[in-house]
Structures are given as C-alpha cells and as structure tokens.
C-alpha cells in the first residue's frame, strides 16, 4: 500500500467549509419549509428536499475534494445557495459568511500552496531558525 500524497491547504480547508455549510443548508431547507417561503404552486416540503439534496452534494464534494473538478463543483454549490436567497432574503447572510470562507479557502489557499516549496523532503529541526530575506 503506497502512502497518500500530502494534501494541499485548499484540500484541507475546502472540505471543512463545505461540511459546516452543509449543516446550515439543511437547516435553511427546514426554515424555508416552516416559513412556507416557496412560491405558490410548489409544495413546501420541496424546501426540505432541496436543502437535503444540496447538503448531500456538499458532503459528497467535500469527500472528493482531491478530484480536479471538485473546486468548480464547490463554486457551483455556492451559486445554488446564493440563488436560494430569492426565496428568503436573510439567506444572504449564509451566502456572505460561507461564500467568503469558501473564496478564502480556495483562492488564498491556492496562493499559499503556490508559495510552499515543492520539495517536502527537507524538514526543519527545532534547532534551526527561520530568517526572512531583507
């Protein structure tokens, strides 16, 4: 059995954001159901189904975050959550908080990953000090 490749910062942060957001999205589905916020002609229980489906998709994408398409799928899920604000405007708070965390995890995480040395075979001992260049 071969060792797993080290995970990038994006691969560590993004699943945490999606996992916690999945819980909130499921609760948003229950909230939309309770408020009967869906348009006339759509049964309120569809809010629970929609919230559960998006939450399940978030958990699935979080589990497959090492796949090349997973970050794009996460952005698509963020857009879906943003579109749900048409039913209840206070969902914009969820969009701002978790969308911001997702953007930070993916954009800044990738920047920090790019700054990390490619060769991870060198380790720093406790006796070595870090000096920044002038």
The first five atom37 places (N, CA, C, CB, O) and aatype in JSON, in Angstrom:
{
  "aatype": [20, 20, 20, 20, 20, 20, 20, 20, 20, 20, 20, 20, 20, 20, 20, 20, 20, 20, 20, 20, 20, 20, 20, 20, 20, 20, 20, 20, 20, 20, 20, 20, 20, 20, 20, 20, 20, 20, 20, 20, 20, 20, 20, 20, 20, 20, 20, 20, 20, 20, 20, 20, 20, 20, 20, 20, 20, 20, 20, 20, 20, 20, 20, 20, 20, 20, 20, 20, 20, 20, 20, 20, 20, 20, 20, 20, 20, 20, 20, 20, 20, 20, 20, 20, 20, 20, 20, 20, 20, 20, 20, 20, 20, 20, 20, 20, 20, 20, 20, 20, 20, 20, 20, 20, 20, 20, 20, 20, 20, 20, 20, 20, 20, 20, 20, 20, 20, 20, 20, 20, 20, 20, 20, 20, 20, 20, 20, 20, 20, 20, 20, 20, 20, 20],
  "atom_mask": [
    [1, 1, 1, 1, 1],
    [1, 1, 1, 1, 1],
    [1, 1, 1, 1, 1],
    [1, 1, 1, 1, 1],
    [1, 1, 1, 1, 1],
    [1, 1, 1, 1, 1],
    [1, 1, 1, 1, 1],
    [1, 1, 1, 1, 1],
    [1, 1, 1, 1, 1],
    [1, 1, 1, 1, 1],
    [1, 1, 1, 1, 1],
    [1, 1, 1, 1, 1],
    [1, 1, 1, 1, 1],
    [1, 1, 1, 1, 1],
    [1, 1, 1, 1, 1],
    [1, 1, 1, 1, 1],
    [1, 1, 1, 1, 1],
    [1, 1, 1, 1, 1],
    [1, 1, 1, 1, 1],
    [1, 1, 1, 1, 1],
    [1, 1, 1, 1, 1],
    [1, 1, 1, 1, 1],
    [1, 1, 1, 1, 1],
    [1, 1, 1, 1, 1],
    [1, 1, 1, 1, 1],
    [1, 1, 1, 1, 1],
    [1, 1, 1, 1, 1],
    [1, 1, 1, 1, 1],
    [1, 1, 1, 1, 1],
    [1, 1, 1, 1, 1],
    [1, 1, 1, 1, 1],
    [1, 1, 1, 1, 1],
    [1, 1, 1, 1, 1],
    [1, 1, 1, 1, 1],
    [1, 1, 1, 1, 1],
    [1, 1, 1, 1, 1],
    [1, 1, 1, 1, 1],
    [1, 1, 1, 1, 1],
    [1, 1, 1, 1, 1],
    [1, 1, 1, 1, 1],
    [1, 1, 1, 1, 1],
    [1, 1, 1, 1, 1],
    [1, 1, 1, 1, 1],
    [1, 1, 1, 1, 1],
    [1, 1, 1, 1, 1],
    [1, 1, 1, 1, 1],
    [1, 1, 1, 1, 1],
    [1, 1, 1, 1, 1],
    [1, 1, 1, 1, 1],
    [1, 1, 1, 1, 1],
    [1, 1, 1, 1, 1],
    [1, 1, 1, 1, 1],
    [1, 1, 1, 1, 1],
    [1, 1, 1, 1, 1],
    [1, 1, 1, 1, 1],
    [1, 1, 1, 1, 1],
    [1, 1, 1, 1, 1],
    [1, 1, 1, 1, 1],
    [1, 1, 1, 1, 1],
    [1, 1, 1, 1, 1],
    [1, 1, 1, 1, 1],
    [1, 1, 1, 1, 1],
    [1, 1, 1, 1, 1],
    [1, 1, 1, 1, 1],
    [1, 1, 1, 1, 1],
    [1, 1, 1, 1, 1],
    [1, 1, 1, 1, 1],
    [1, 1, 1, 1, 1],
    [1, 1, 1, 1, 1],
    [1, 1, 1, 1, 1],
    [1, 1, 1, 1, 1],
    [1, 1, 1, 1, 1],
    [1, 1, 1, 1, 1],
    [1, 1, 1, 1, 1],
    [1, 1, 1, 1, 1],
    [1, 1, 1, 1, 1],
    [1, 1, 1, 1, 1],
    [1, 1, 1, 1, 1],
    [1, 1, 1, 1, 1],
    [1, 1, 1, 1, 1],
    [1, 1, 1, 1, 1],
    [1, 1, 1, 1, 1],
    [1, 1, 1, 1, 1],
    [1, 1, 1, 1, 1],
    [1, 1, 1, 1, 1],
    [1, 1, 1, 1, 1],
    [1, 1, 1, 1, 1],
    [1, 1, 1, 1, 1],
    [1, 1, 1, 1, 1],
    [1, 1, 1, 1, 1],
    [1, 1, 1, 1, 1],
    [1, 1, 1, 1, 1],
    [1, 1, 1, 1, 1],
    [1, 1, 1, 1, 1],
    [1, 1, 1, 1, 1],
    [1, 1, 1, 1, 1],
    [1, 1, 1, 1, 1],
    [1, 1, 1, 1, 1],
    [1, 1, 1, 1, 1],
    [1, 1, 1, 1, 1],
    [1, 1, 1, 1, 1],
    [1, 1, 1, 1, 1],
    [1, 1, 1, 1, 1],
    [1, 1, 1, 1, 1],
    [1, 1, 1, 1, 1],
    [1, 1, 1, 1, 1],
    [1, 1, 1, 1, 1],
    [1, 1, 1, 1, 1],
    [1, 1, 1, 1, 1],
    [1, 1, 1, 1, 1],
    [1, 1, 1, 1, 1],
    [1, 1, 1, 1, 1],
    [1, 1, 1, 1, 1],
    [1, 1, 1, 1, 1],
    [1, 1, 1, 1, 1],
    [1, 1, 1, 1, 1],
    [1, 1, 1, 1, 1],
    [1, 1, 1, 1, 1],
    [1, 1, 1, 1, 1],
    [1, 1, 1, 1, 1],
    [1, 1, 1, 1, 1],
    [1, 1, 1, 1, 1],
    [1, 1, 1, 1, 1],
    [1, 1, 1, 1, 1],
    [1, 1, 1, 1, 1],
    [1, 1, 1, 1, 1],
    [1, 1, 1, 1, 1],
    [1, 1, 1, 1, 1],
    [1, 1, 1, 1, 1],
    [1, 1, 1, 1, 1],
    [1, 1, 1, 1, 1],
    [1, 1, 1, 1, 1],
    [1, 1, 1, 1, 1],
    [1, 1, 1, 1, 1]
  ],
  "atom_positions": [
    [[0.85, -1.17, 0.0], [0.0, 0.0, 0.0], [0.89, 1.24, 0.0], [-0.96, 0.0, 1.22], [1.77, 1.37, 0.86]],
    [[0.68, 2.13, -0.94], [1.51, 3.32, -1.04], [0.96, 4.43, -0.15], [1.6, 3.8, -2.5], [-0.23, 4.48, 0.16]],
    [[1.87, 5.31, 0.24], [1.47, 6.44, 1.08], [0.69, 7.46, 0.25], [2.72, 7.1, 1.73], [0.96, 7.67, -0.93]],
    [[-0.25, 8.07, 0.9], [-1.05, 9.1, 0.23], [-0.23, 10.36, 0.08], [-2.36, 9.38, 1.01], [0.54, 10.73, 0.97]],
    [[-0.4, 11.03, -1.05], [0.31, 12.28, -1.28], [-0.15, 13.33, -0.27], [0.07, 12.79, -2.72], [-1.31, 13.34, 0.13]],
    [[0.76, 14.2, 0.15], [0.34, 15.23, 1.1], [-0.74, 16.12, 0.51], [1.54, 16.09, 1.53], [-0.72, 16.45, -0.67]],
    [[-1.68, 16.5, 1.36], [-2.79, 17.33, 0.9], [-2.4, 18.79, 0.92], [-4.03, 17.1, 1.76], [-1.64, 19.23, 1.78]],
    [[-2.92, 19.52, -0.04], [-2.66, 20.96, -0.11], [-3.54, 21.68, 0.91], [-2.92, 21.5, -1.54], [-4.46, 21.1, 1.48]],
    [[-3.23, 22.94, 1.11], [-4.03, 23.74, 2.05], [-5.48, 23.85, 1.57], [-3.41, 25.14, 2.21], [-6.41, 23.81, 2.37]],
    [[-5.66, 23.99, 0.26], [-7.02, 24.04, -0.29], [-7.76, 22.74, 0.01], [-6.98, 24.3, -1.83], [-8.93, 22.76, 0.39]],
    [[-7.08, 21.62, -0.15], [-7.7, 20.33, 0.1], [-7.98, 20.09, 1.58], [-6.83, 19.22, -0.44], [-8.76, 19.2, 1.93]],
    [[-7.36, 20.86, 2.44], [-7.64, 20.76, 3.87], [-8.76, 21.7, 4.3], [-6.39, 21.06, 4.67], [-9.61, 21.33, 5.1]],
    [[-8.76, 22.93, 3.76], [-9.73, 23.94, 4.2], [-11.1, 23.79, 3.53], [-9.19, 25.31, 3.92], [-12.13, 23.92, 4.2]],
    [[-11.11, 23.52, 2.23], [-12.38, 23.48, 1.49], [-13.37, 22.46, 2.04], [-12.1, 23.17, 0.03], [-14.55, 22.8, 2.17]],
    [[-12.96, 21.23, 2.37], [-13.95, 20.29, 2.92], [-14.53, 20.73, 4.26], [-13.32, 18.94, 3.08], [-15.68, 20.44, 4.56]],
    [[-13.73, 21.44, 5.06], [-14.26, 21.93, 6.33], [-15.36, 22.95, 6.09], [-13.15, 22.54, 7.18], [-16.4, 22.92, 6.76]],
    [[-15.13, 23.85, 5.15], [-16.14, 24.87, 4.83], [-17.41, 24.2, 4.32], [-15.6, 25.88, 3.79], [-18.51, 24.5, 4.78]],
    [[-17.26, 23.28, 3.36], [-18.43, 22.6, 2.78], [-19.16, 21.76, 3.83], [-18.01, 21.72, 1.6], [-20.39, 21.7, 3.82]],
    [[-18.43, 21.12, 4.71], [-19.06, 20.29, 5.74], [-19.93, 21.11, 6.68], [-18.01, 19.56, 6.54], [-21.08, 20.74, 6.95]],
    [[-19.39, 22.21, 7.17], [-20.19, 23.06, 8.05], [-21.33, 23.75, 7.3], [-19.3, 24.11, 8.72], [-22.42, 23.92, 7.84]],
    [[-21.06, 24.13, 6.07], [-22.12, 24.77, 5.28], [-23.24, 23.79, 4.97], [-21.54, 25.34, 3.97], [-24.4, 24.2, 4.88]],
    [[-22.93, 22.52, 4.81], [-23.96, 21.52, 4.55], [-24.97, 21.47, 5.69], [-23.32, 20.13, 4.34], [-26.17, 21.33, 5.46]],
    [[-24.49, 21.57, 6.91], [-25.4, 21.58, 8.07], [-26.31, 22.79, 8.01], [-24.59, 21.57, 9.41], [-27.52, 22.68, 8.24]],
    [[-25.74, 23.95, 7.71], [-26.52, 25.18, 7.65], [-27.53, 25.13, 6.51], [-25.6, 26.41, 7.49], [-28.66, 25.57, 6.66]],
    [[-27.11, 24.59, 5.36], [-28.02, 24.5, 4.2], [-29.2, 23.58, 4.52], [-27.25, 23.98, 2.95], [-30.33, 23.87, 4.12]],
    [[-28.95, 22.49, 5.21], [-30.05, 21.61, 5.6], [-31.02, 22.36, 6.52], [-29.51, 20.35, 6.31], [-32.24, 22.24, 6.37]],
    [[-30.48, 23.13, 7.46], [-31.35, 23.92, 8.34], [-32.09, 25.01, 7.58], [-30.52, 24.54, 9.47], [-33.22, 25.35, 7.93]],
    [[-31.46, 25.57, 6.54], [-32.15, 26.56, 5.7], [-33.33, 25.92, 5.0], [-31.17, 27.16, 4.66], [-34.39, 26.54, 4.87]],
    [[-33.17, 24.67, 4.55], [-34.29, 23.95, 3.94], [-35.46, 23.82, 4.9], [-33.85, 22.57, 3.47], [-36.62, 24.02, 4.52]],
    [[-35.16, 23.48, 6.15], [-36.23, 23.39, 7.16], [-36.86, 24.75, 7.42], [-35.68, 22.81, 8.47], [-38.07, 24.85, 7.63]],
    [[-36.04, 25.79, 7.4], [-36.55, 27.15, 7.62], [-37.49, 27.57, 6.49], [-35.39, 28.14, 7.74], [-38.57, 28.11, 6.74]],
    [[-37.07, 27.31, 5.24], [-37.94, 27.64, 4.11], [-39.25, 26.87, 4.18], [-37.22, 27.35, 2.78], [-40.3, 27.39, 3.82]],
    [[-39.19, 25.63, 4.64], [-40.4, 24.82, 4.81], [-41.31, 25.45, 5.87], [-40.03, 23.37, 5.2], [-42.51, 25.62, 5.65]],
    [[-40.72, 25.79, 7.0], [-41.51, 26.36, 8.1], [-42.12, 27.69, 7.75], [-40.66, 26.5, 9.32], [-43.24, 28.0, 8.17]],
    [[-41.39, 28.5, 6.99], [-41.91, 29.81, 6.6], [-42.83, 29.74, 5.39], [-40.77, 30.75, 6.31], [-43.45, 30.74, 5.02]],
    [[-42.91, 28.57, 4.78], [-43.67, 28.4, 3.53], [-43.24, 29.47, 2.52], [-45.21, 28.49, 3.8], [-44.06, 30.17, 1.93]],
    [[-41.92, 29.57, 2.35], [-41.35, 30.65, 1.54], [-41.27, 30.32, 0.05], [-39.98, 30.97, 2.04], [-40.9, 31.19, -0.74]],
    [[-41.61, 29.11, -0.34], [-41.58, 28.77, -1.76], [-42.77, 29.4, -2.47], [-41.58, 27.22, -1.95], [-43.8, 29.67, -1.84]],
    [[-42.64, 29.64, -3.75], [-43.75, 30.27, -4.49], [-45.02, 29.41, -4.48], [-43.33, 30.54, -5.95], [-44.97, 28.2, -4.26]],
    [[-46.16, 30.07, -4.71], [-47.43, 29.34, -4.77], [-47.35, 28.28, -5.85], [-48.61, 30.32, -5.05], [-46.76, 28.49, -6.91]],
    [[-47.95, 27.15, -5.58], [-47.94, 26.05, -6.54], [-46.83, 25.04, -6.3], [-47.81, 26.6, -7.93], [-46.85, 23.95, -6.86]],
    [[-45.86, 25.39, -5.45], [-44.79, 24.45, -5.1], [-45.02, 24.04, -3.65], [-43.35, 25.09, -5.3], [-45.08, 24.88, -2.75]],
    [[-45.15, 22.75, -3.43], [-45.39, 22.25, -2.08], [-44.22, 22.62, -1.16], [-45.61, 20.7, -2.1], [-43.06, 22.51, -1.57]],
    [[-44.53, 23.05, 0.08], [-43.46, 23.48, 0.99], [-42.42, 22.4, 1.29], [-44.07, 23.94, 2.28], [-41.27, 22.72, 1.57]],
    [[-42.8, 21.12, 1.23], [-41.85, 20.06, 1.54], [-40.7, 19.99, 0.53], [-42.57, 18.73, 1.58], [-39.67, 19.37, 0.82]],
    [[-40.85, 20.61, -0.63], [-39.75, 20.65, -1.59], [-38.56, 21.45, -1.05], [-40.23, 21.27, -2.91], [-37.43, 21.23, -1.48]],
    [[-38.8, 22.35, -0.12], [-37.71, 23.09, 0.51], [-36.8, 22.14, 1.29], [-38.26, 24.19, 1.45], [-35.58, 22.28, 1.26]],
    [[-37.4, 21.19, 1.99], [-36.61, 20.2, 2.74], [-35.84, 19.31, 1.77], [-37.52, 19.33, 3.65], [-34.66, 19.03, 1.98]],
    [[-36.5, 18.87, 0.71], [-35.84, 18.02, -0.29], [-34.68, 18.77, -0.93], [-36.85, 17.56, -1.37], [-33.59, 18.22, -1.09]],
    [[-34.91, 20.02, -1.31], [-33.85, 20.83, -1.93], [-32.68, 21.06, -0.98], [-34.4, 22.15, -2.39], [-31.52, 20.93, -1.37]],
    [[-32.99, 21.42, 0.26], [-31.93, 21.64, 1.25], [-31.13, 20.37, 1.51], [-32.52, 22.15, 2.55], [-29.91, 20.42, 1.62]],
    [[-31.83, 19.24, 1.62], [-31.13, 17.96, 1.85], [-30.28, 17.58, 0.65], [-32.14, 16.85, 2.15], [-29.17, 17.07, 0.81]],
    [[-30.79, 17.81, -0.56], [-30.04, 17.45, -1.77], [-28.77, 18.3, -1.89], [-30.92, 17.64, -3.03], [-27.7, 17.77, -2.21]],
    [[-28.88, 19.59, -1.64], [-27.7, 20.46, -1.73], [-26.71, 20.12, -0.61], [-28.11, 21.96, -1.65], [-25.5, 20.1, -0.83]],
    [[-27.22, 19.85, 0.58], [-26.34, 19.48, 1.7], [-25.62, 18.17, 1.4], [-27.15, 19.36, 3.01], [-24.42, 18.05, 1.67]],
    [[-26.33, 17.2, 0.85], [-25.71, 15.92, 0.49], [-24.66, 16.12, -0.6], [-26.78, 14.9, 0.02], [-23.6, 15.5, -0.56]],
    [[-24.94, 16.97, -1.56], [-23.97, 17.27, -2.62], [-22.73, 17.92, -2.02], [-24.59, 18.2, -3.69], [-21.61, 17.63, -2.45]],
    [[-22.91, 18.8, -1.03], [-21.76, 19.44, -0.39], [-20.89, 18.43, 0.33], [-22.23, 20.52, 0.58], [-19.66, 18.5, 0.27]],
    [[-21.52, 17.5, 1.03], [-20.76, 16.46, 1.73], [-20.03, 15.58, 0.71], [-21.7, 15.6, 2.61], [-18.88, 15.2, 0.94]],
    [[-20.68, 15.25, -0.39], [-20.05, 14.42, -1.42], [-18.85, 15.13, -2.04], [-21.07, 14.05, -2.51], [-17.8, 14.52, -2.23]],
    [[-19.0, 16.41, -2.36], [-17.9, 17.17, -2.95], [-16.77, 17.31, -1.93], [-18.38, 18.57, -3.42], [-15.6, 17.23, -2.3]],
    [[-17.11, 17.52, -0.67], [-16.08, 17.61, 0.36], [-15.27, 16.31, 0.45], [-16.72, 17.93, 1.72], [-14.06, 16.35, 0.67]],
    [[-15.93, 15.19, 0.27], [-15.24, 13.91, 0.31], [-14.39, 13.64, -0.92], [-16.24, 12.8, 0.46], [-13.45, 12.85, -0.86]],
    [[-14.7, 14.29, -2.02], [-13.95, 14.08, -3.26], [-13.14, 15.31, -3.64], [-14.9, 13.71, -4.4], [-12.92, 15.57, -4.83]],
    [[-12.69, 16.07, -2.65], [-12.05, 17.35, -2.91], [-10.73, 17.21, -3.66], [-11.81, 18.08, -1.61], [-10.26, 18.19, -4.24]],
    [[-10.13, 16.04, -3.67], [-8.86, 15.86, -4.4], [-9.08, 15.7, -5.9], [-8.13, 14.64, -3.86], [-8.11, 15.74, -6.67]],
    [[-10.31, 15.53, -6.33], [-10.59, 15.42, -7.76], [-10.44, 16.79, -8.41], [-12.02, 14.85, -8.01], [-10.7, 17.81, -7.77]],
    [[-10.02, 16.82, -9.67], [-9.78, 18.12, -10.32], [-11.03, 18.99, -10.47], [-9.18, 17.89, -11.69], [-10.92, 20.22, -10.5]],
    [[-12.19, 18.41, -10.55], [-13.43, 19.15, -10.76], [-14.09, 19.59, -9.46], [-14.39, 18.31, -11.55], [-15.08, 20.33, -9.5]],
    [[-13.59, 19.16, -8.32], [-14.28, 19.38, -7.04], [-14.37, 20.85, -6.65], [-13.58, 18.6, -5.95], [-15.39, 21.29, -6.13]],
    [[-13.32, 21.61, -6.89], [-13.37, 23.04, -6.52], [-14.42, 23.77, -7.36], [-11.97, 23.71, -6.72], [-15.16, 24.61, -6.85]],
    [[-14.48, 23.44, -8.65], [-15.5, 24.04, -9.52], [-16.9, 23.64, -9.04], [-15.3, 23.6, -10.99], [-17.8, 24.48, -9.0]],
    [[-17.08, 22.38, -8.68], [-18.37, 21.93, -8.16], [-18.73, 22.68, -6.87], [-18.35, 20.4, -7.89], [-19.9, 22.99, -6.65]],
    [[-17.74, 22.96, -6.04], [-17.99, 23.74, -4.82], [-18.46, 25.14, -5.14], [-16.73, 23.81, -3.98], [-19.34, 25.67, -4.47]],
    [[-17.88, 25.76, -6.18], [-18.34, 27.09, -6.59], [-19.76, 27.03, -7.11], [-17.41, 27.67, -7.67], [-20.56, 27.93, -6.85]],
    [[-20.1, 25.98, -7.85], [-21.47, 25.82, -8.35], [-22.44, 25.69, -7.17], [-21.58, 24.57, -9.27], [-23.53, 26.28, -7.2]],
    [[-22.06, 24.95, -6.16], [-22.92, 24.82, -4.98], [-23.08, 26.16, -4.26], [-22.35, 23.78, -4.01], [-24.15, 26.46, -3.73]],
    [[-22.02, 26.97, -4.25], [-22.13, 28.3, -3.64], [-23.14, 29.16, -4.41], [-20.75, 29.0, -3.62], [-23.91, 29.92, -3.8]],
    [[-23.15, 29.05, -5.72], [-24.11, 29.81, -6.54], [-25.54, 29.32, -6.27], [-23.77, 29.67, -8.05], [-26.46, 30.12, -6.19]],
    [[-25.71, 28.01, -6.13], [-27.05, 27.46, -5.83], [-27.56, 28.0, -4.5], [-27.01, 25.91, -5.81], [-28.73, 28.37, -4.39]],
    [[-26.69, 28.04, -3.5], [-27.11, 28.59, -2.2], [-27.45, 30.08, -2.35], [-25.98, 28.4, -1.12], [-28.41, 30.56, -1.76]],
    [[-26.66, 30.79, -3.14], [-26.94, 32.23, -3.35], [-28.29, 32.42, -4.04], [-25.82, 32.87, -4.19], [-29.03, 33.35, -3.7]],
    [[-28.61, 31.56, -4.99], [-29.9, 31.68, -5.69], [-31.09, 31.41, -4.76], [-29.94, 30.73, -6.88], [-32.19, 31.9, -5.0]],
    [[-30.87, 30.62, -3.72], [-31.97, 30.35, -2.79], [-32.37, 31.59, -2.0], [-31.57, 29.24, -1.83], [-33.42, 31.6, -1.35]],
    [[-31.55, 32.63, -2.04], [-31.9, 33.88, -1.36], [-33.1, 34.56, -2.0], [-30.7, 34.83, -1.36], [-33.69, 35.45, -1.4]],
    [[-33.47, 34.15, -3.21], [-34.69, 34.68, -3.82], [-35.93, 34.27, -3.04], [-34.82, 34.21, -5.28], [-36.94, 34.97, -3.05]],
    [[-35.86, 33.13, -2.34], [-36.99, 32.66, -1.55], [-37.04, 33.34, -0.19], [-36.91, 31.15, -1.38], [-38.12, 33.65, 0.32]],
    [[-35.88, 33.56, 0.4], [-35.8, 34.2, 1.72], [-34.53, 35.05, 1.74], [-35.78, 33.13, 2.88], [-33.43, 34.51, 1.79]],
    [[-34.67, 36.38, 1.72], [-33.5, 37.27, 1.61], [-32.48, 37.13, 2.74], [-33.97, 38.67, 1.57], [-31.3, 37.44, 2.53]],
    [[-32.88, 36.67, 3.91], [-31.91, 36.54, 5.01], [-30.89, 35.44, 4.74], [-32.64, 36.27, 6.32], [-29.89, 35.33, 5.45]],
    [[-31.13, 34.62, 3.73], [-30.16, 33.59, 3.35], [-28.89, 34.26, 2.82], [-30.76, 32.63, 2.28], [-27.83, 33.63, 2.76]],
    [[-28.99, 35.52, 2.45], [-27.79, 36.24, 2.0], [-26.71, 36.27, 3.09], [-28.17, 37.67, 1.6], [-25.52, 36.34, 2.77]],
    [[-27.12, 36.22, 4.35], [-26.14, 36.16, 5.43], [-25.31, 34.88, 5.32], [-26.85, 36.23, 6.81], [-24.09, 34.91, 5.48]],
    [[-25.97, 33.76, 5.05], [-25.27, 32.49, 4.84], [-24.36, 32.59, 3.64], [-26.28, 31.32, 4.66], [-23.23, 32.1, 3.66]],
    [[-24.85, 33.22, 2.58], [-24.07, 33.37, 1.35], [-22.8, 34.18, 1.62], [-24.91, 34.04, 0.25], [-21.72, 33.81, 1.17]],
    [[-22.94, 35.27, 2.35], [-21.79, 36.12, 2.63], [-20.77, 35.4, 3.52], [-22.25, 37.43, 3.29], [-19.57, 35.41, 3.24]],
    [[-21.25, 34.77, 4.58], [-20.33, 34.12, 5.53], [-19.64, 32.92, 4.88], [-21.09, 33.66, 6.79], [-18.41, 32.87, 4.82]],
    [[-20.42, 31.96, 4.39], [-19.81, 30.75, 3.85], [-19.21, 30.97, 2.47], [-20.84, 29.65, 3.78], [-18.21, 30.34, 2.13]],
    [[-19.79, 31.86, 1.68], [-19.18, 32.19, 0.39], [-17.83, 32.85, 0.59], [-20.09, 33.11, -0.41], [-16.88, 32.58, -0.16]],
    [[-17.74, 33.71, 1.59], [-16.46, 34.33, 1.91], [-15.43, 33.32, 2.38], [-16.64, 35.4, 2.95], [-14.27, 33.38, 1.99]],
    [[-15.86, 32.4, 3.23], [-14.93, 31.37, 3.7], [-14.5, 30.46, 2.55], [-15.58, 30.54, 4.82], [-13.34, 30.06, 2.48]],
    [[-15.43, 30.13, 1.66], [-15.1, 29.29, 0.51], [-14.11, 30.01, -0.41], [-16.38, 28.91, -0.28], [-13.14, 29.41, -0.87]],
    [[-14.35, 31.29, -0.66], [-13.44, 32.06, -1.5], [-12.06, 32.13, -0.86], [-13.99, 33.48, -1.75], [-11.05, 31.96, -1.54]],
    [[-12.01, 32.37, 0.43], [-10.72, 32.43, 1.11], [-10.01, 31.08, 1.05], [-10.91, 32.86, 2.57], [-8.82, 31.02, 0.77]],
    [[-10.75, 30.01, 1.32], [-10.14, 28.68, 1.33], [-9.59, 28.31, -0.04], [-11.15, 27.63, 1.77], [-8.52, 27.7, -0.13]],
    [[-10.3, 28.65, -1.09], [-9.87, 28.24, -2.43], [-8.86, 29.21, -3.05], [-11.07, 28.1, -3.34], [-7.88, 28.78, -3.65]],
    [[-9.09, 30.5, -2.91], [-8.21, 31.48, -3.56], [-6.93, 31.69, -2.75], [-8.93, 32.82, -3.75], [-5.83, 31.54, -3.28]],
    [[-7.08, 32.04, -1.48], [-5.88, 32.27, -0.67], [-5.16, 30.96, -0.38], [-6.24, 32.97, 0.64], [-3.93, 30.94, -0.29]],
    [[-5.89, 29.88, -0.24], [-5.25, 28.58, -0.03], [-4.37, 28.21, -1.21], [-6.29, 27.5, 0.2], [-3.27, 27.7, -1.02]],
    [[-4.86, 28.47, -2.42], [-4.06, 28.19, -3.61], [-2.83, 29.09, -3.67], [-4.91, 28.37, -4.89], [-1.75, 28.64, -4.08]],
    [[-2.98, 30.34, -3.28], [-1.82, 31.24, -3.27], [-0.76, 30.77, -2.27], [-2.26, 32.69, -2.93], [0.44, 30.77, -2.57]],
    [[-1.22, 30.37, -1.09], [-0.27, 29.89, -0.09], [0.36, 28.57, -0.52], [-0.97, 29.73, 1.25], [1.54, 28.33, -0.26]],
    [[-0.42, 27.71, -1.16], [0.13, 26.46, -1.68], [1.2, 26.72, -2.73], [-0.97, 25.58, -2.27], [2.19, 25.99, -2.8]],
    [[1.0, 27.75, -3.55], [1.97, 28.07, -4.59], [3.27, 28.58, -3.99], [1.38, 29.11, -5.56], [4.34, 28.41, -4.59]],
    [[3.21, 29.21, -2.84], [4.41, 29.73, -2.19], [5.19, 28.65, -1.45], [4.04, 30.83, -1.23], [6.36, 28.83, -1.14]],
    [[4.53, 27.52, -1.18], [5.18, 26.44, -0.44], [6.19, 25.74, -1.34], [4.13, 25.43, 0.1], [5.91, 25.53, -2.52]],
    [[7.36, 25.38, -0.81], [8.34, 24.69, -1.65], [7.79, 23.36, -2.15], [9.64, 24.46, -0.87], [7.05, 22.68, -1.45]],
    [[8.16, 23.02, -3.38], [7.68, 21.79, -3.99], [8.27, 20.57, -3.34], [7.99, 21.78, -5.47], [7.61, 19.53, -3.27]],
    [[9.51, 20.65, -2.85], [10.18, 19.51, -2.24], [9.9, 19.52, -0.74], [11.71, 19.55, -2.51], [10.4, 20.37, -0.01]],
    [[9.11, 18.57, -0.3], [8.75, 18.48, 1.11], [9.68, 17.53, 1.86], [7.31, 18.02, 1.27], [9.42, 17.22, 3.03]],
    [[10.75, 17.06, 1.21], [11.62, 16.08, 1.85], [12.52, 16.71, 2.9], [12.45, 15.39, 0.81], [13.0, 16.01, 3.79]],
    [[12.75, 18.01, 2.81], [13.58, 18.67, 3.81], [12.72, 19.05, 4.99], [14.29, 19.91, 3.22], [11.65, 19.63, 4.83]],
    [[13.19, 18.72, 6.16], [12.45, 19.05, 7.37], [13.28, 20.0, 8.21], [12.07, 17.78, 8.18], [14.51, 19.95, 8.17]],
    [[12.64, 20.82, 8.93], [13.3, 21.79, 9.79], [13.32, 21.23, 11.2], [12.6, 23.18, 9.75], [12.29, 20.8, 11.71]],
    [[14.49, 21.23, 11.81], [14.59, 20.75, 13.18], [14.29, 21.89, 14.13], [15.99, 20.14, 13.46], [14.19, 23.05, 13.73]],
    [[14.15, 21.55, 15.4], [13.84, 22.56, 16.4], [14.99, 23.55, 16.59], [13.51, 21.9, 17.72], [14.76, 24.68, 17.01]],
    [[16.22, 23.14, 16.28], [17.37, 24.0, 16.49], [17.56, 25.02, 15.39], [18.6, 23.17, 16.63], [18.26, 26.01, 15.58]],
    [[16.95, 24.78, 14.22], [17.12, 25.7, 13.11], [16.18, 26.89, 13.28], [16.85, 24.98, 11.77], [15.09, 26.78, 13.82]],
    [[16.64, 28.02, 12.79], [15.8, 29.22, 12.87], [15.4, 29.65, 11.47], [16.54, 30.37, 13.6], [16.03, 29.28, 10.48]],
    [[14.36, 30.4, 11.42], [13.86, 30.89, 10.13], [14.28, 32.35, 10.0], [12.3, 30.73, 10.02], [14.05, 33.17, 10.89]],
    [[14.9, 32.66, 8.86], [15.29, 34.04, 8.61], [14.61, 34.5, 7.34], [16.84, 34.19, 8.49], [14.62, 33.8, 6.32]],
    [[14.01, 35.66, 7.4], [13.38, 36.24, 6.22], [14.41, 37.05, 5.48], [12.16, 37.12, 6.6], [15.29, 37.67, 6.08]],
    [[14.3, 37.05, 4.15], [15.23, 37.84, 3.37], [14.9, 39.31, 3.47], [15.23, 37.39, 1.91], [13.74, 39.7, 3.62]],
    [[15.93, 40.12, 3.4], [15.73, 41.58, 3.53], [15.25, 42.18, 2.26], [16.99, 42.27, 3.95], [15.03, 43.39, 2.19]]
  ]
}
